[in-house]
Amino acid sequence: MADESPKPTAPVPRTTRPMSEALLNEKWDRCLSSMLIRSGLGVSFGVVFSVLLFKRRAWPAWVGLGFGAGRAWEECDNSFKRTAAPSKDGLRVMRP
Amino acid sequence: MLRASILRARPALRPIAPGARPQRRVAQRFYADGKKLGDTTIPNPSPTVSPTNASPVENAAIPPSDVPKPPPAPEAASATRSAPVAQPATTPPTGPGSASVAPDPQPPKPKKRRLRRLLFWTVLLSTLGYAGGVWYSLVSDNFHDFFTEYIPFGEDAVAYFEEREFRKRFPGRAGQPRLHPQVRGENKVTIPGKSGLTSRVADHDGSDLAAKGPHVSAVDANPQSGPPAQTAAPKVGSDDPATGEPKKDRVDEKPTESASHHLLPKDEKKPEPAKETKAPAAAPAQPIMPIDHLNVPQAGEPVVQDVVKIVNDIITVINADPSRASKYDSTLEKAKSDLGKVVSDINLLKENLRKSAEEKIKAAHSEFDAAAKELVQRLDHQMQAQETHWKEEYENERERLAQSYRERLQAELDAAKKVYEQKLKNELLEQSISLQRSFASSVRDQVEAERDGRLGKLNELSSSVHELEELTAEWNSVVDANLKTQHLVVAVEAVKAALENQITPRPFITELAALKEIAADDPVVSAAVASINPAAYQRGIPNSAQLIDRFRRVAQEVRKAALLPEDAGVASHLASLAMSKVLFRKSGLAVGQDVEAVLARTEVLLEEGDLDAAAREMNGLQGWAKVLSKDWLSECRRVLEVRQALDVVATEARLQSLLVD
């Protein structure tokens, strides 16, 4: 039975919309990558500033890292918060 | 305070300024004095001409500062030498005499000169500008308008130049002004009453056309205006120079004759001049008698008249010659006698010509006669031929007409005969038919009467056979309906089997199509099939095992998000992720509305096979848990829809099978 079943009938994974159970995981991936990139950028900016302006002190690099990570965190937070609520796109908001 | 101090300070400043000014003027004066000493020697009582003349020239050409100063003339040198002597005297205004000599002439001079120069430049520039303006206004129309409008006398100046140019271009019209005088407001031109053309009857002083006038000769028109004697004299001379002198007294008549055609025979006038010429010539020598052209044989002939005239002219010429000594007389006499011979020759020629012409006319007559005869003959031939032709044609036509009429008559006769025969035949046939009918009816009556009993039995038999056939037909329809329902059931089973025995979801559109085809136009089946979501049969639906498998995966994810509060951020997500690991699992039909309990109940229900209840349980989730399980739920719904539709179709098939009979 198992070997008889035709292989090409396997469902083609649709790339347009992820499956709903993978939604959260995808968000986490995005968050992590953005955090990496942003904190890296922040660190590099901090290093550059520390070399150029602050006589190779360590703290500008830490500040840059903090800035980058903070931005990533904020973005991630926003994305999590936005998706939890049902989207209100296309709905008219009635105000009292 | 500050302002006050400034005000206070100002009066102190004021006296300084006037005080400074004279000082400066003095210095200037002093400086000017020193400078002027070099090039101008005005204070000199006897100024030499040469340096004063030289200095303006230099001034005009080269700036004086650049030019090296020429060595002063001995008188100028003496002046310069004397000037320093006078200089100490000039600085203080001590005496009127010395002041008037040195400083006085100097200050007005620059002023005057400056004024003059200013005037000169102004005049020069304005003149140049004016001239340029005039020139440019001749070139450009736009500027012309501006110039004539705003510059005083500009219009006149421009008009003057335009007028000049116009005269240069059109010298013929130079005298007349270009504009009409009345435009400028000048006097009107009055035309005298008698000027111009007037209607007047032409006076006929010479009504006959023979008289001299403009219609005879245009040459006369001019001489008439002048004195007649002077103008006529050269004219006569030009016409025939030999007779000039003796004919001077007859000028009034002669020009008309000479101007008119020489070839015209002028019978009345010709002899008179000829005779008159003879009279004055008679005095010096024996005049030769001219030929009397009226007495000449064949006088009416114009050629003869011409010859006579020529001879007469020669005679007159000879007569007019005073120096002739009758040496031409014999020749002329001979010419006179020969005239008769010439005349006879002419007559002979004429006769010959006439004869030849008559012969020609005769030949032409005979030719024409022959041609006419030939023409007449030909016409006769043609007419005869045509007549015979027409006769033949007429005969033919008559024969043809006769033939056609005969044929038509024959045809009509035949037709009438045929109609008659047909009518006879018809009557015969009718009679025979009526006979046969009567015979058949009589036979039938007899047979009916004989076999009435047997035929009735046969009818019964046939009706019973009919009934049997109907019965069998009804049973056939029953069997058909049964077959149909069987097919339907089989199709439904096929769809169900395809759905159950699949490893991965695959489309079952072919099975569904077969089911619909078998059901033909059963409204219930078609409605049930239509109720299935197209996505379900296009993409396929999972069977129960696959559903459960997917549920387990979904449950894991949902459990991760089980502890999330509403509107959770990253921190709460992290916390939920961590805490869900240490959460106790519930199992069985747990009580409660928390996520863990719902998941446990759903699992149990799924394992039991109650897909509907499991979907209901999962639908009760909230927040992130619901979002995560959305896809699984929709899949469940699709499966349920398909199952419901298939159940409906199966029920319908069963109903059909029951409805039969």
XYZ file of C-alpha atoms in Angstrom, chain B residues 348-569:
222
model
C -0.593 88.213 -127.536
C 0.332 86.899 -124.121
C -3.153 87.512 -122.858
C -4.669 85.697 -125.781
C -2.443 82.707 -125.205
C -3.376 82.626 -121.546
C -7.057 82.830 -122.289
C -6.806 79.979 -124.786
C -4.998 77.735 -122.406
C -7.508 78.513 -119.663
C -10.420 77.669 -121.959
C -8.804 74.397 -122.865
C -8.346 73.567 -119.229
C -11.977 74.378 -118.491
C -13.113 72.141 -121.325
C -11.001 69.263 -120.120
C -12.382 69.677 -116.615
C -15.961 69.714 -117.984
C -15.438 66.490 -119.876
C -13.825 64.883 -116.851
C -16.699 65.865 -114.601
C -19.230 64.542 -117.112
C -17.537 61.166 -117.232
C -17.407 61.003 -113.470
C -21.079 61.873 -113.176
C -22.029 59.177 -115.659
C -20.013 56.635 -113.803
C -21.630 57.651 -110.536
C -25.109 57.316 -112.001
C -24.290 53.882 -113.370
C -22.970 52.714 -110.102
C -26.048 53.950 -108.293
C -28.256 52.051 -110.736
C -26.339 48.871 -110.148
C -26.593 49.259 -106.438
C -30.318 49.875 -106.557
C -30.916 46.809 -108.682
C -28.874 44.626 -106.407
C -30.723 45.898 -103.393
C -34.074 45.303 -105.016
C -33.291 41.675 -105.839
C -31.965 41.189 -102.328
C -35.095 42.570 -100.764
C -37.275 40.441 -103.004
C -35.478 37.311 -101.899
C -35.751 38.279 -98.294
C -39.449 38.918 -98.658
C -40.022 35.505 -100.185
C -38.089 33.793 -97.454
C -39.937 35.618 -94.748
C -43.289 34.718 -96.250
C -42.357 31.067 -96.460
C -41.164 31.053 -92.916
C -44.343 32.660 -91.606
C -46.490 30.179 -93.495
C -44.474 27.303 -92.096
C -44.759 28.499 -88.554
C -48.488 29.021 -88.793
C -48.909 25.552 -90.184
C -46.883 24.047 -87.382
C -48.843 25.848 -84.736
C -52.110 24.670 -86.221
C -50.848 21.093 -86.205
C -49.780 21.304 -82.580
C -53.089 22.697 -81.462
C -54.929 19.989 -83.255
C -52.786 17.324 -81.570
C -53.345 18.847 -78.145
C -57.078 18.943 -78.585
C -57.064 15.322 -79.644
C -55.017 14.269 -76.644
C -57.272 16.105 -74.198
C -60.241 14.425 -75.591
C -58.671 10.972 -75.324
C -57.622 11.624 -71.744
C -61.083 12.658 -70.794
C -62.460 9.458 -72.221
C -59.941 7.366 -70.336
C -60.736 9.103 -67.065
C -64.362 8.393 -67.368
C -63.589 4.777 -68.031
C -61.390 4.541 -64.973
C -63.973 6.113 -62.719
C -66.498 3.609 -63.829
C -64.167 0.699 -63.155
C -63.259 2.038 -59.662
C -66.831 2.438 -58.627
C -67.494 -1.083 -59.826
C -64.610 -2.500 -57.820
C -65.641 -0.609 -54.679
C -69.133 -1.920 -54.820
C -67.751 -5.410 -55.349
C -65.359 -5.193 -52.369
C -68.034 -3.864 -50.048
C -70.299 -6.664 -50.976
C -67.550 -9.254 -50.412
C -66.628 -7.718 -47.010
C -70.169 -7.738 -45.878
C -70.394 -11.368 -46.687
C -67.100 -12.277 -44.945
C -67.936 -10.244 -41.830
C -71.112 -11.922 -41.543
C -69.410 -15.295 -41.791
C -66.432 -14.782 -39.353
C -67.734 -12.503 -36.682
C -67.083 -14.913 -33.789
C -63.450 -15.801 -34.555
C -62.268 -12.195 -35.010
C -63.547 -11.213 -31.577
C -61.434 -13.919 -29.889
C -58.322 -12.779 -31.698
C -58.839 -9.235 -30.449
C -58.918 -10.403 -26.843
C -55.698 -12.329 -27.272
C -53.891 -9.355 -28.676
C -55.013 -7.112 -25.811
C -53.758 -9.595 -23.241
C -50.388 -9.698 -25.013
C -50.282 -5.901 -24.823
C -50.830 -5.985 -21.103
C -48.032 -8.467 -20.655
C -45.684 -6.241 -22.607
C -46.521 -3.261 -20.423
C -45.842 -5.262 -17.288
C -42.443 -6.332 -18.468
C -41.643 -2.728 -19.428
C -42.496 -1.555 -15.913
C -40.245 -4.148 -14.397
C -37.486 -3.050 -16.696
C -37.728 0.512 -15.340
C -37.552 -0.857 -11.807
C -34.456 -2.825 -12.671
C -32.949 0.277 -14.279
C -33.596 2.403 -11.217
C -32.045 -0.274 -9.031
C -28.990 -0.342 -11.190
C -28.738 3.406 -11.004
C -28.879 3.454 -7.243
C -26.330 0.694 -7.148
C -24.036 2.736 -9.313
C -24.560 5.715 -7.058
C -23.714 3.696 -3.982
C -20.650 2.306 -5.651
C -19.505 5.791 -6.634
C -19.985 7.077 -3.103
C -18.058 4.113 -1.749
C -15.307 4.797 -4.232
C -14.994 8.365 -3.056
C -14.941 7.262 0.560
C -12.330 4.624 -0.133
C -10.180 7.109 -2.010
C -10.355 9.448 0.949
C -9.542 6.799 3.517
C -6.774 4.964 1.725
C -4.468 7.847 0.993
C -1.126 8.523 2.581
C -1.002 12.206 1.709
C -3.964 14.365 0.822
C -4.586 14.314 -2.908
C -7.358 15.672 -5.078
C -10.407 13.452 -5.566
C -11.968 15.550 -8.259
C -12.251 12.638 -10.729
C -14.176 10.505 -8.261
C -16.497 13.352 -7.487
C -17.051 14.006 -11.168
C -17.913 10.356 -11.711
C -20.379 10.496 -8.833
C -22.044 13.573 -10.269
C -22.277 12.005 -13.702
C -23.856 8.851 -12.354
C -26.367 10.851 -10.365
C -27.290 12.515 -13.644
C -29.635 15.320 -12.687
C -30.511 14.313 -9.176
C -31.034 17.641 -7.414
C -30.092 16.310 -3.990
C -26.778 14.845 -5.162
C -25.876 17.932 -7.143
C -26.691 20.149 -4.162
C -24.561 17.962 -1.892
C -21.626 18.083 -4.297
C -22.031 21.826 -4.682
C -21.897 22.244 -0.905
C -18.334 20.888 -0.822
C -15.706 23.601 -0.736
C -13.873 23.587 -4.090
C -10.554 23.796 -2.267
C -11.357 20.457 -0.668
C -11.655 18.386 -3.837
C -9.040 20.391 -5.724
C -6.367 20.021 -3.074
C -7.595 16.950 -1.320
C -8.424 16.364 2.348
C -6.525 14.436 4.964
C -7.917 11.295 6.469
C -8.379 10.869 10.196
C -4.898 9.536 10.887
C -3.297 12.491 9.195
C -5.572 14.831 11.075
C -4.534 13.362 14.387
C -0.884 13.544 13.437
C -1.173 17.173 12.538
C -3.134 17.842 15.699
C -0.224 16.616 17.760
C 2.109 19.058 16.097
C -0.363 21.895 16.491
C -0.894 20.986 20.140
C 2.813 21.364 20.833
C 2.819 24.857 19.430
C -0.374 25.778 21.146
C 1.006 24.585 24.430
C 3.956 26.939 24.008
C 1.560 29.833 23.731
C -0.716 28.566 26.444
C 0.371 30.952 29.161
C 0.329 34.139 27.159
C -1.608 37.071 28.525
C -3.579 39.339 26.251
C -1.444 41.664 24.098
C 1.801 39.913 24.995
C 5.189 41.277 24.154
